[in-house]
PDB file of C-alpha atoms and ligand atoms in Angstrom:
ATOM      1  CA  MET I   1     -14.223  17.402  27.040  1.00 89.00           C
ATOM      2  CA  HIS I   2     -14.760  14.385  24.821  1.00 96.00           C
ATOM      3  CA  VAL I   3     -14.471  10.693  25.507  1.00 97.00           C
ATOM      4  CA  ASP I   4     -13.491   7.697  23.388  1.00 98.00           C
ATOM      5  CA  CYS I   5     -14.257   4.435  25.178  1.00 98.00           C
ATOM      6  CA  HIS I   6     -12.586   2.126  22.665  1.00 98.00           C
ATOM      7  CA  ILE I   7      -9.259   2.876  21.022  1.00 98.00           C
ATOM      8  CA  HIS I   8      -6.064   1.000  20.172  1.00 97.00           C
ATOM      9  CA  ILE I   9      -3.017   3.183  20.453  1.00 98.00           C
ATOM     10  CA  ALA I  10      -0.872   0.268  19.234  1.00 97.00           C
ATOM     11  CA  LEU I  11      -2.357   0.869  15.772  1.00 97.00           C
ATOM     12  CA  ASN I  12      -2.555   4.133  13.850  1.00 95.00           C
ATOM     13  CA  GLY I  13      -5.383   3.713  11.357  1.00 93.00           C
ATOM     14  CA  GLN I  14      -3.158   3.166   8.343  1.00 91.00           C
ATOM     15  CA  ASN I  15       0.166   1.433   7.675  1.00 84.00           C
ATOM     16  CA  TYR I  16       0.782   0.607  11.283  1.00 90.00           C
ATOM     17  CA  LYS I  17       3.884  -1.574  10.807  1.00 93.00           C
ATOM     18  CA  GLU I  18       6.227   1.385  10.509  1.00 94.00           C
ATOM     19  CA  TYR I  19       4.500   3.113  13.435  1.00 96.00           C
ATOM     20  CA  GLN I  20       4.781   0.026  15.614  1.00 96.00           C
ATOM     21  CA  ASN I  21       8.385  -0.693  14.648  1.00 96.00           C
ATOM     22  CA  LYS I  22       9.486   2.772  15.728  1.00 96.00           C
ATOM     23  CA  ILE I  23       7.830   2.340  19.109  1.00 97.00           C
ATOM     24  CA  LEU I  24       9.191  -1.152  19.590  1.00 96.00           C
ATOM     25  CA  GLN I  25      12.682   0.174  18.876  1.00 96.00           C
ATOM     26  CA  GLY I  26      12.278   2.561  21.781  1.00 96.00           C
ATOM     27  CA  ASP I  27      11.220   5.729  19.929  1.00 97.00           C
ATOM     28  CA  TYR I  28       8.086   6.837  21.795  1.00 97.00           C
ATOM     29  CA  GLN I  29       7.498   9.986  19.753  1.00 97.00           C
ATOM     30  CA  PRO I  30       4.692   8.379  17.678  1.00 97.00           C
ATOM     31  CA  ILE I  31       2.752   7.685  20.894  1.00 98.00           C
ATOM     32  CA  LYS I  32       3.281  11.260  22.067  1.00 97.00           C
ATOM     33  CA  ASP I  33       2.131  12.567  18.671  1.00 97.00           C
ATOM     34  CA  VAL I  34      -1.071  10.532  18.883  1.00 98.00           C
ATOM     35  CA  LEU I  35      -1.785  11.807  22.393  1.00 98.00           C
ATOM     36  CA  LYS I  36      -1.299  15.363  21.091  1.00 97.00           C
ATOM     37  CA  GLU I  37      -3.920  14.684  18.401  1.00 97.00           C
ATOM     38  CA  TYR I  38      -6.365  13.796  21.155  1.00 98.00           C
ATOM     39  CA  LYS I  39      -5.467  16.809  23.223  1.00 97.00           C
ATOM     40  CA  LYS I  40      -5.810  19.139  20.237  1.00 97.00           C
ATOM     41  CA  ARG I  41      -9.414  18.007  19.819  1.00 97.00           C
ATOM     42  CA  ASN I  42     -10.143  18.086  23.540  1.00 97.00           C
ATOM     43  CA  VAL I  43     -10.626  14.316  23.692  1.00 97.00           C
ATOM     44  CA  LEU I  44      -9.243  13.886  27.172  1.00 96.00           C
ATOM     45  CA  TYR I  45     -10.709  10.581  28.319  1.00 97.00           C
ATOM     46  CA  LEU I  46      -9.508   7.442  26.612  1.00 98.00           C
ATOM     47  CA  ARG I  47     -10.038   3.761  27.124  1.00 98.00           C
ATOM     48  CA  ASP I  48      -7.794   1.351  25.265  1.00 98.00           C
ATOM     49  CA  GLY I  49      -8.635  -2.199  24.220  1.00 97.00           C
ATOM     50  CA  GLY I  50      -5.081  -3.392  24.831  1.00 96.00           C
ATOM     51  CA  ASP I  51      -2.261  -4.796  22.738  1.00 96.00           C
ATOM     52  CA  ARG I  52       0.308  -7.540  22.975  1.00 94.00           C
ATOM     53  CA  PHE I  53       3.351  -5.233  22.861  1.00 95.00           C
ATOM     54  CA  GLY I  54       2.706  -3.135  25.931  1.00 95.00           C
ATOM     55  CA  ILE I  55       2.247   0.005  23.814  1.00 97.00           C
ATOM     56  CA  SER I  56      -0.903   1.087  25.675  1.00 97.00           C
ATOM     57  CA  TYR I  57       0.982   0.531  28.920  1.00 97.00           C
ATOM     58  CA  ILE I  58       3.614   3.039  27.800  1.00 97.00           C
ATOM     59  CA  ALA I  59       0.931   5.414  26.503  1.00 98.00           C
ATOM     60  CA  ARG I  60      -0.712   5.521  29.914  1.00 97.00           C
ATOM     61  CA  GLU I  61       2.560   6.827  31.359  1.00 95.00           C
ATOM     62  CA  PHE I  62       2.715   9.698  28.865  1.00 97.00           C
ATOM     63  CA  ALA I  63      -0.987  10.523  28.870  1.00 97.00           C
ATOM     64  CA  SER I  64      -1.003  12.294  32.195  1.00 93.00           C
ATOM     65  CA  ASP I  65       1.628  14.752  30.848  1.00 91.00           C
ATOM     66  CA  GLU I  66      -1.006  15.823  28.293  1.00 92.00           C
ATOM     67  CA  GLY I  67      -3.751  15.997  30.910  1.00 95.00           C
ATOM     68  CA  ILE I  68      -5.393  12.888  29.478  1.00 97.00           C
ATOM     69  CA  THR I  69      -7.018  10.201  31.597  1.00 96.00           C
ATOM     70  CA  TYR I  70      -5.972   6.972  29.946  1.00 98.00           C
ATOM     71  CA  LYS I  71      -7.296   3.570  30.891  1.00 98.00           C
ATOM     72  CA  THR I  72      -5.908   0.324  29.578  1.00 98.00           C
ATOM     73  CA  PRO I  73      -6.353  -3.387  30.200  1.00 98.00           C
ATOM     74  CA  ILE I  74      -2.611  -3.596  29.203  1.00 97.00           C
ATOM     75  CA  TYR I  75      -3.380  -6.636  27.043  1.00 97.00           C
ATOM     76  CA  ALA I  76      -6.528  -8.608  26.330  1.00 97.00           C
ATOM     77  CA  PHE I  77      -7.134 -12.307  26.839  1.00 98.00           C
ATOM     78  CA  CYS I  78      -8.221 -14.379  23.883  1.00 97.00           C
ATOM     79  CA  LYS I  79      -8.492 -18.104  23.296  1.00 97.00           C
ATOM     80  CA  VAL I  80      -5.508 -20.019  21.888  1.00 97.00           C
ATOM     81  CA  GLY I  81      -6.036 -20.453  18.149  1.00 94.00           C
ATOM     82  CA  SER I  82      -8.828 -17.852  17.970  1.00 94.00           C
ATOM     83  CA  TYR I  83      -9.007 -14.197  16.912  1.00 93.00           C
ATOM     84  CA  GLY I  84      -7.252 -11.586  19.013  1.00 91.00           C
ATOM     85  CA  SER I  85      -3.636 -12.598  19.488  1.00 89.00           C
ATOM     86  CA  PHE I  86      -2.394  -9.180  18.267  1.00 85.00           C
ATOM     87  CA  LEU I  87      -4.404  -7.567  21.054  1.00 89.00           C
ATOM     88  CA  GLY I  88      -3.187  -9.784  23.782  1.00 91.00           C
ATOM     89  CA  LYS I  89      -2.454 -13.071  25.319  1.00 95.00           C
ATOM     90  CA  PRO I  90      -3.934 -16.319  24.016  1.00 97.00           C
ATOM     91  CA  ILE I  91      -4.916 -18.580  26.907  1.00 97.00           C
ATOM     92  CA  ASN I  92      -6.192 -22.106  27.208  1.00 96.00           C
ATOM     93  CA  GLY I  93      -8.491 -23.022  30.063  1.00 94.00           C
ATOM     94  CA  ILE I  94      -9.093 -21.691  33.539  1.00 97.00           C
ATOM     95  CA  ASP I  95      -5.767 -22.732  35.076  1.00 97.00           C
ATOM     96  CA  ASP I  96      -3.912 -20.888  32.348  1.00 97.00           C
ATOM     97  CA  PHE I  97      -6.105 -17.851  32.958  1.00 98.00           C
ATOM     98  CA  LYS I  98      -5.388 -17.924  36.700  1.00 98.00           C
ATOM     99  CA  ASN I  99      -1.637 -17.766  36.094  1.00 97.00           C
ATOM    100  CA  GLU I 100      -1.842 -15.160  33.375  1.00 97.00           C
ATOM    101  CA  PHE I 101      -4.299 -13.012  35.297  1.00 98.00           C
ATOM    102  CA  ARG I 102      -1.956 -12.958  38.279  1.00 98.00           C
ATOM    103  CA  ARG I 103       0.855 -11.827  35.955  1.00 97.00           C
ATOM    104  CA  LEU I 104      -1.362  -9.186  34.363  1.00 98.00           C
ATOM    105  CA  LEU I 105      -2.255  -7.660  37.736  1.00 98.00           C
ATOM    106  CA  ARG I 106       1.402  -6.679  38.232  1.00 98.00           C
ATOM    107  CA  TYR I 107       0.981  -4.094  35.460  1.00 97.00           C
ATOM    108  CA  LYS I 108      -2.023  -2.575  37.213  1.00 98.00           C
ATOM    109  CA  PRO I 109      -4.656  -2.868  34.473  1.00 98.00           C
ATOM    110  CA  ASP I 110      -7.550  -0.413  34.704  1.00 98.00           C
ATOM    111  CA  HIS I 111     -10.024  -3.010  33.435  1.00 98.00           C
ATOM    112  CA  LEU I 112     -10.063  -6.521  32.018  1.00 98.00           C
ATOM    113  CA  LYS I 113     -10.539  -7.014  28.275  1.00 98.00           C
ATOM    114  CA  LEU I 114     -11.808 -10.342  27.013  1.00 98.00           C
ATOM    115  CA  ILE I 115     -12.168 -11.394  23.397  1.00 98.00           C
ATOM    116  CA  VAL I 116     -14.864 -14.038  23.278  1.00 98.00           C
ATOM    117  CA  SER I 117     -15.742 -14.166  19.577  1.00 97.00           C
ATOM    118  CA  GLY I 118     -14.292 -13.573  16.149  1.00 95.00           C
ATOM    119  CA  ILE I 119     -14.793 -10.556  13.939  1.00 94.00           C
ATOM    120  CA  VAL I 120     -17.354  -9.559  11.346  1.00 93.00           C
ATOM    121  CA  ASP I 121     -16.793 -11.262   7.997  1.00 91.00           C
ATOM    122  CA  PHE I 122     -17.137  -8.556   5.353  1.00 91.00           C
ATOM    123  CA  SER I 123     -17.599 -11.136   2.593  1.00 89.00           C
ATOM    124  CA  SER I 124     -20.634 -12.871   3.963  1.00 86.00           C
ATOM    125  CA  TYR I 125     -23.580 -11.174   5.635  1.00 87.00           C
ATOM    126  CA  GLY I 126     -24.430 -12.279   9.167  1.00 86.00           C
ATOM    127  CA  HIS I 127     -21.241 -14.285   9.483  1.00 91.00           C
ATOM    128  CA  VAL I 128     -18.679 -13.865  12.256  1.00 92.00           C
ATOM    129  CA  THR I 129     -15.297 -15.585  11.881  1.00 94.00           C
ATOM    130  CA  GLU I 130     -15.995 -17.472  15.118  1.00 94.00           C
ATOM    131  CA  GLU I 131     -19.288 -17.286  17.005  1.00 94.00           C
ATOM    132  CA  MET I 132     -17.863 -17.918  20.467  1.00 96.00           C
ATOM    133  CA  SER I 133     -14.305 -18.828  21.379  1.00 96.00           C
ATOM    134  CA  PHE I 134     -14.432 -19.473  25.138  1.00 97.00           C
ATOM    135  CA  ASP I 135     -17.213 -21.512  26.712  1.00 97.00           C
ATOM    136  CA  PHE I 136     -19.626 -19.883  29.135  1.00 98.00           C
ATOM    137  CA  ASP I 137     -18.009 -21.262  32.305  1.00 98.00           C
ATOM    138  CA  GLU I 138     -14.667 -19.843  31.249  1.00 98.00           C
ATOM    139  CA  ILE I 139     -16.145 -16.425  30.488  1.00 98.00           C
ATOM    140  CA  TYR I 140     -17.995 -16.419  33.804  1.00 98.00           C
ATOM    141  CA  TYR I 141     -14.852 -17.365  35.723  1.00 98.00           C
ATOM    142  CA  MET I 142     -12.752 -14.669  34.046  1.00 98.00           C
ATOM    143  CA  VAL I 143     -15.354 -11.947  34.542  1.00 98.00           C
ATOM    144  CA  GLN I 144     -15.863 -12.815  38.196  1.00 98.00           C
ATOM    145  CA  SER I 145     -12.099 -12.924  38.835  1.00 98.00           C
ATOM    146  CA  ALA I 146     -11.884  -9.359  37.570  1.00 98.00           C
ATOM    147  CA  LYS I 147     -14.784  -8.314  39.781  1.00 98.00           C
ATOM    148  CA  ASP I 148     -12.945  -9.756  42.789  1.00 98.00           C
ATOM    149  CA  GLU I 149     -10.165  -7.296  41.935  1.00 98.00           C
ATOM    150  CA  ASN I 150     -12.646  -4.450  41.445  1.00 97.00           C
ATOM    151  CA  LEU I 151     -11.914  -4.309  37.746  1.00 98.00           C
ATOM    152  CA  GLN I 152     -14.515  -3.448  35.144  1.00 97.00           C
ATOM    153  CA  VAL I 153     -14.826  -5.971  32.292  1.00 98.00           C
ATOM    154  CA  MET I 154     -14.828  -4.944  28.636  1.00 98.00           C
ATOM    155  CA  VAL I 155     -15.879  -7.781  26.341  1.00 98.00           C
ATOM    156  CA  HIS I 156     -15.300  -7.993  22.596  1.00 98.00           C
ATOM    157  CA  ALA I 157     -18.272 -10.011  21.336  1.00 98.00           C
ATOM    158  CA  ASN I 158     -19.962 -10.371  17.966  1.00 97.00           C
ATOM    159  CA  SER I 159     -22.871 -12.812  17.435  1.00 95.00           C
ATOM    160  CA  SER I 160     -25.962 -13.261  19.532  1.00 97.00           C
ATOM    161  CA  LYS I 161     -24.510 -16.283  21.348  1.00 97.00           C
ATOM    162  CA  SER I 162     -21.299 -14.624  22.542  1.00 98.00           C
ATOM    163  CA  VAL I 163     -22.988 -11.344  23.485  1.00 98.00           C
ATOM    164  CA  ARG I 164     -25.564 -13.206  25.547  1.00 98.00           C
ATOM    165  CA  ALA I 165     -22.850 -15.245  27.299  1.00 98.00           C
ATOM    166  CA  ALA I 166     -20.901 -12.080  28.098  1.00 98.00           C
ATOM    167  CA  ILE I 167     -23.961 -10.346  29.545  1.00 98.00           C
ATOM    168  CA  MET I 168     -24.946 -13.384  31.633  1.00 98.00           C
ATOM    169  CA  ALA I 169     -21.373 -13.690  32.901  1.00 98.00           C
ATOM    170  CA  GLY I 170     -21.523 -10.130  34.248  1.00 98.00           C
ATOM    171  CA  ALA I 171     -19.691  -8.032  31.633  1.00 98.00           C
ATOM    172  CA  ASP I 172     -19.832  -4.266  32.184  1.00 98.00           C
ATOM    173  CA  THR I 173     -19.566  -3.304  28.538  1.00 98.00           C
ATOM    174  CA  ILE I 174     -20.155  -5.137  25.271  1.00 98.00           C
ATOM    175  CA  GLU I 175     -17.805  -3.981  22.520  1.00 98.00           C
ATOM    176  CA  HIS I 176     -18.953  -4.220  18.864  1.00 98.00           C
ATOM    177  CA  GLY I 177     -21.941  -6.572  19.361  1.00 98.00           C
ATOM    178  CA  TYR I 178     -22.578  -7.049  15.651  1.00 97.00           C
ATOM    179  CA  PHE I 179     -25.520  -9.324  14.785  1.00 96.00           C
ATOM    180  CA  ILE I 180     -27.132  -9.198  18.199  1.00 96.00           C
ATOM    181  CA  LEU I 181     -30.820  -9.964  18.469  1.00 96.00           C
ATOM    182  CA  ASN I 182     -33.668  -8.418  20.454  1.00 97.00           C
ATOM    183  CA  GLU I 183     -33.139 -10.864  23.290  1.00 97.00           C
ATOM    184  CA  GLU I 184     -29.662  -9.490  23.989  1.00 98.00           C
ATOM    185  CA  LEU I 185     -30.960  -5.938  23.782  1.00 98.00           C
ATOM    186  CA  TYR I 186     -33.559  -6.714  26.441  1.00 98.00           C
ATOM    187  CA  LEU I 187     -30.879  -8.361  28.588  1.00 98.00           C
ATOM    188  CA  MET I 188     -28.544  -5.368  28.288  1.00 98.00           C
ATOM    189  CA  ALA I 189     -31.325  -3.025  29.347  1.00 98.00           C
ATOM    190  CA  GLU I 190     -32.304  -5.254  32.248  1.00 98.00           C
ATOM    191  CA  LYS I 191     -28.762  -5.784  33.524  1.00 97.00           C
ATOM    192  CA  ASN I 192     -27.615  -2.236  32.881  1.00 97.00           C
ATOM    193  CA  VAL I 193     -24.815  -3.331  30.558  1.00 98.00           C
ATOM    194  CA  ILE I 194     -23.401  -0.550  28.398  1.00 98.00           C
ATOM    195  CA  TRP I 195     -23.130  -1.224  24.668  1.00 98.00           C
ATOM    196  CA  ILE I 196     -20.271   0.252  22.654  1.00 98.00           C
ATOM    197  CA  PRO I 197     -21.294  -0.561  19.076  1.00 98.00           C
ATOM    198  CA  THR I 198     -18.136   0.763  17.299  1.00 98.00           C
ATOM    199  CA  LEU I 199     -19.715   1.867  14.027  1.00 98.00           C
ATOM    200  CA  SER I 200     -16.638   3.675  12.731  1.00 98.00           C
ATOM    201  CA  PRO I 201     -14.532   0.791  11.361  1.00 97.00           C
ATOM    202  CA  LEU I 202     -17.321  -0.084   8.908  1.00 97.00           C
ATOM    203  CA  GLY I 203     -18.821   3.380   8.698  1.00 97.00           C
ATOM    204  CA  ASN I 204     -15.548   5.002   7.681  1.00 97.00           C
ATOM    205  CA  LEU I 205     -14.960   2.465   4.890  1.00 96.00           C
ATOM    206  CA  ILE I 206     -18.334   3.537   3.519  1.00 96.00           C
ATOM    207  CA  LYS I 207     -17.709   7.240   4.185  1.00 95.00           C
ATOM    208  CA  TYR I 208     -14.351   7.249   2.371  1.00 94.00           C
ATOM    209  CA  ASN I 209     -15.503   4.684  -0.207  1.00 91.00           C
ATOM    210  CA  ASP I 210     -12.373   2.618   0.434  1.00 88.00           C
ATOM    211  CA  LYS I 211     -11.350   0.939  -2.821  1.00 89.00           C
ATOM    212  CA  ARG I 212      -9.598  -1.901  -0.990  1.00 90.00           C
ATOM    213  CA  PHE I 213     -13.034  -3.159  -0.010  1.00 92.00           C
ATOM    214  CA  GLU I 214     -14.800  -2.481  -3.290  1.00 92.00           C
ATOM    215  CA  LYS I 215     -15.965  -6.070  -3.750  1.00 93.00           C
ATOM    216  CA  GLN I 216     -17.299  -6.292  -0.188  1.00 94.00           C
ATOM    217  CA  MET I 217     -18.846  -2.823  -0.057  1.00 95.00           C
ATOM    218  CA  ASP I 218     -22.450  -3.969  -0.582  1.00 94.00           C
ATOM    219  CA  ASN I 219     -22.154  -6.357   2.340  1.00 95.00           C
ATOM    220  CA  ILE I 220     -20.396  -3.792   4.519  1.00 96.00           C
ATOM    221  CA  LYS I 221     -23.272  -1.388   3.915  1.00 96.00           C
ATOM    222  CA  LYS I 222     -25.833  -4.065   4.732  1.00 96.00           C
ATOM    223  CA  ILE I 223     -24.044  -4.921   8.000  1.00 96.00           C
ATOM    224  CA  TYR I 224     -23.674  -1.241   8.908  1.00 97.00           C
ATOM    225  CA  PHE I 225     -27.341  -0.436   8.299  1.00 97.00           C
ATOM    226  CA  ASN I 226     -28.429  -3.503  10.237  1.00 97.00           C
ATOM    227  CA  HIS I 227     -26.244  -2.340  13.129  1.00 98.00           C
ATOM    228  CA  LEU I 228     -27.836   1.123  12.998  1.00 98.00           C
ATOM    229  CA  GLU I 229     -31.234  -0.549  13.215  1.00 98.00           C
ATOM    230  CA  CYS I 230     -30.125  -2.538  16.299  1.00 98.00           C
ATOM    231  CA  ILE I 231     -28.879   0.683  17.885  1.00 98.00           C
ATOM    232  CA  ARG I 232     -32.186   2.408  17.211  1.00 97.00           C
ATOM    233  CA  LYS I 233     -34.019  -0.496  18.878  1.00 97.00           C
ATOM    234  CA  ALA I 234     -31.560  -0.576  21.782  1.00 98.00           C
ATOM    235  CA  VAL I 235     -32.159   3.088  22.549  1.00 97.00           C
ATOM    236  CA  GLN I 236     -35.917   2.533  22.480  1.00 97.00           C
ATOM    237  CA  LEU I 237     -35.515  -0.305  24.978  1.00 97.00           C
ATOM    238  CA  GLY I 238     -33.451   1.865  27.295  1.00 97.00           C
ATOM    239  CA  VAL I 239     -30.011   0.319  26.635  1.00 98.00           C
ATOM    240  CA  LYS I 240     -27.178   2.692  27.460  1.00 98.00           C
ATOM    241  CA  ILE I 241     -24.936   3.213  24.441  1.00 98.00           C
ATOM    242  CA  ALA I 242     -21.475   4.804  24.650  1.00 98.00           C
ATOM    243  CA  ILE I 243     -18.935   6.204  22.217  1.00 98.00           C
ATOM    244  CA  GLY I 244     -16.095   3.927  21.166  1.00 98.00           C
ATOM    245  CA  SER I 245     -14.614   4.407  17.728  1.00 98.00           C
ATOM    246  CA  ASP I 246     -12.041   1.582  17.639  1.00 98.00           C
ATOM    247  CA  ALA I 247      -9.563   4.324  16.632  1.00 98.00           C
ATOM    248  CA  GLY I 248      -6.365   2.820  15.313  1.00 97.00           C
ATOM    249  CA  SER I 249      -8.191   0.276  13.175  1.00 96.00           C
ATOM    250  CA  HIS I 250      -8.097   0.773   9.404  1.00 94.00           C
ATOM    251  CA  LYS I 251      -9.338   4.250   8.377  1.00 96.00           C
ATOM    252  CA  VAL I 252     -10.268   5.279  11.943  1.00 98.00           C
ATOM    253  CA  MET I 253      -7.805   7.985  12.951  1.00 98.00           C
ATOM    254  CA  HIS I 254      -6.857   8.865  16.499  1.00 98.00           C
ATOM    255  CA  GLY I 255      -8.454  12.066  17.711  1.00 97.00           C
ATOM    256  CA  GLN I 256     -11.081  12.126  14.978  1.00 97.00           C
ATOM    257  CA  GLY I 257     -12.546   8.739  15.841  1.00 98.00           C
ATOM    258  CA  CYS I 258     -15.039   9.782  18.475  1.00 97.00           C
ATOM    259  CA  PHE I 259     -16.422  12.487  16.198  1.00 98.00           C
ATOM    260  CA  ASN I 260     -16.784   9.925  13.390  1.00 98.00           C
ATOM    261  CA  GLU I 261     -18.623   7.676  15.814  1.00 98.00           C
ATOM    262  CA  ILE I 262     -21.059  10.448  16.738  1.00 97.00           C
ATOM    263  CA  GLU I 263     -21.631  11.175  13.057  1.00 97.00           C
ATOM    264  CA  HIS I 264     -22.440   7.507  12.417  1.00 98.00           C
ATOM    265  CA  LEU I 265     -24.699   7.236  15.455  1.00 97.00           C
ATOM    266  CA  LYS I 266     -26.738  10.147  14.175  1.00 97.00           C
ATOM    267  CA  LYS I 267     -27.614   7.967  11.177  1.00 96.00           C
ATOM    268  CA  ALA I 268     -29.571   5.722  13.552  1.00 96.00           C
ATOM    269  CA  GLY I 269     -32.046   8.597  13.745  1.00 94.00           C
ATOM    270  CA  LEU I 270     -31.250   9.594  17.325  1.00 95.00           C
ATOM    271  CA  ASP I 271     -32.084  13.147  18.324  1.00 93.00           C
ATOM    272  CA  ASP I 272     -29.532  15.649  19.643  1.00 95.00           C
ATOM    273  CA  GLU I 273     -30.571  15.115  23.220  1.00 95.00           C
ATOM    274  CA  LYS I 274     -29.941  11.365  22.966  1.00 96.00           C
ATOM    275  CA  ILE I 275     -26.613  11.869  21.190  1.00 97.00           C
ATOM    276  CA  LYS I 276     -25.549  14.195  23.980  1.00 95.00           C
ATOM    277  CA  GLU I 277     -26.535  11.657  26.591  1.00 95.00           C
ATOM    278  CA  ILE I 278     -24.512   8.965  24.777  1.00 96.00           C
ATOM    279  CA  ALA I 279     -21.444  11.117  24.124  1.00 95.00           C
ATOM    280  CA  ILE I 280     -21.281  12.731  27.531  1.00 94.00           C
ATOM    281  CA  LYS I 281     -23.230  10.990  30.259  1.00 95.00           C
ATOM    282  CA  ASN I 282     -22.935   7.334  29.213  1.00 96.00           C
ATOM    283  CA  SER I 283     -19.382   7.558  27.903  1.00 95.00           C
ATOM    284  CA  ARG I 284     -18.183   9.205  31.099  1.00 95.00           C
ATOM    285  CA  LEU I 285     -19.932   6.496  33.059  1.00 95.00           C
ATOM    286  CA  VAL I 286     -17.806   3.881  31.256  1.00 96.00           C
ATOM    287  CA  LEU I 287     -14.649   5.655  32.398  1.00 95.00           C
ATOM    288  CA  ASN I 288     -16.020   6.309  35.879  1.00 90.00           C
ATOM    289  CA  ILE I 289     -15.658  10.051  35.499  1.00 89.00           C
ATOM    290  CA  THR I 290     -17.485  11.782  38.282  1.00 79.00           C
ATOM    291  CA  ASN I 291     -15.399  14.900  38.861  1.00 67.00           C
ATOM    292  CA  ASP I 292     -16.709  17.141  36.072  1.00 57.00           C
TER     293      ASP I 292
HETATM  294 ZN1   ZN F 301     -11.013  -2.835  19.325  1.00 62.60          ZN
END
C-alpha cells in the first residue's frame, strides 16, 4: 500500500476550473473518480493540504467507501494579503486566528495546515514570492494551539527564514522547504521534524518538458537540482524525508503523483533501501499508520 502525504483533491493537475465547477455545483463524481485513481494504484493513504471550498472535506467522506484513509486540515490558514488564499482562510493576527481556529475545529480537521511563506519564483533563482508571511510569535501560537488539540501541524514553508521559524515553533512536517540551508537541515534532524520536499511540481515540468514554462526552464532545472542536493545532504544528516507529490498542482496527476515523487527522489542518488524507508516507513509515520 502506497502513501501520498501531500495532495490537493480540490485541483486536478490540469484545467481545474471545470473540475471545480462541477463539484461546487453539487456533482461529486469527479471526486469519486479521483479516489478511484488512487485505489487503482493501491495508494490508500492520503493527506490533503486543504482548500477553501471544502472539497477535501467532502472527499474524506467518500474515501472510506474506497478503503482509503484520508486526512485533511479542511482548509489552511494563510496571512491576509499573502499567498495561499485558494487553499484556505486568510487571517490577520492572533485574535483572528483564535476565532477561526475554533470554527475550524467544528469540521474535525485531522491536522492543522499553515502557510507561512510564498512560493518558488520560477523566473528568478533563489527567490520566493514572500520569505515569511506570519511573524514567529504568530506561528508559535498557532502551532501550539494545534498541539493543545492533539493535532499534527503541516507547514508550507519556502526560504531558510520561514523553515527555521516553523521548526522552532514546533511544526511536525515541513512542506516544500525550497532554498533551505544546512542550519535548517541540522535543526530538522535534531528536532525529528519530517521534511516533505515535493519535487514533483518542478520535476514533472522538466520530465514532460512543459512548453508553457519554456522561458523559465533553465531556472526550474537549477532550482530542482539544488533541491535534490539539499535532500541528499538531509539524508546524510539523518533527516526523515517523506513522500508528498503535491498532486493536483499543474502536471502532477492524482494517483501517479507518489510514483513521480519516488522517481524524482531517486535522482538525489539515494539507494533502494533509503527510498523504501522514505516511501514506506517515514510516509506512514506522517499519517500515523501503525496497523500494517
Ligand atoms: Zn500543496
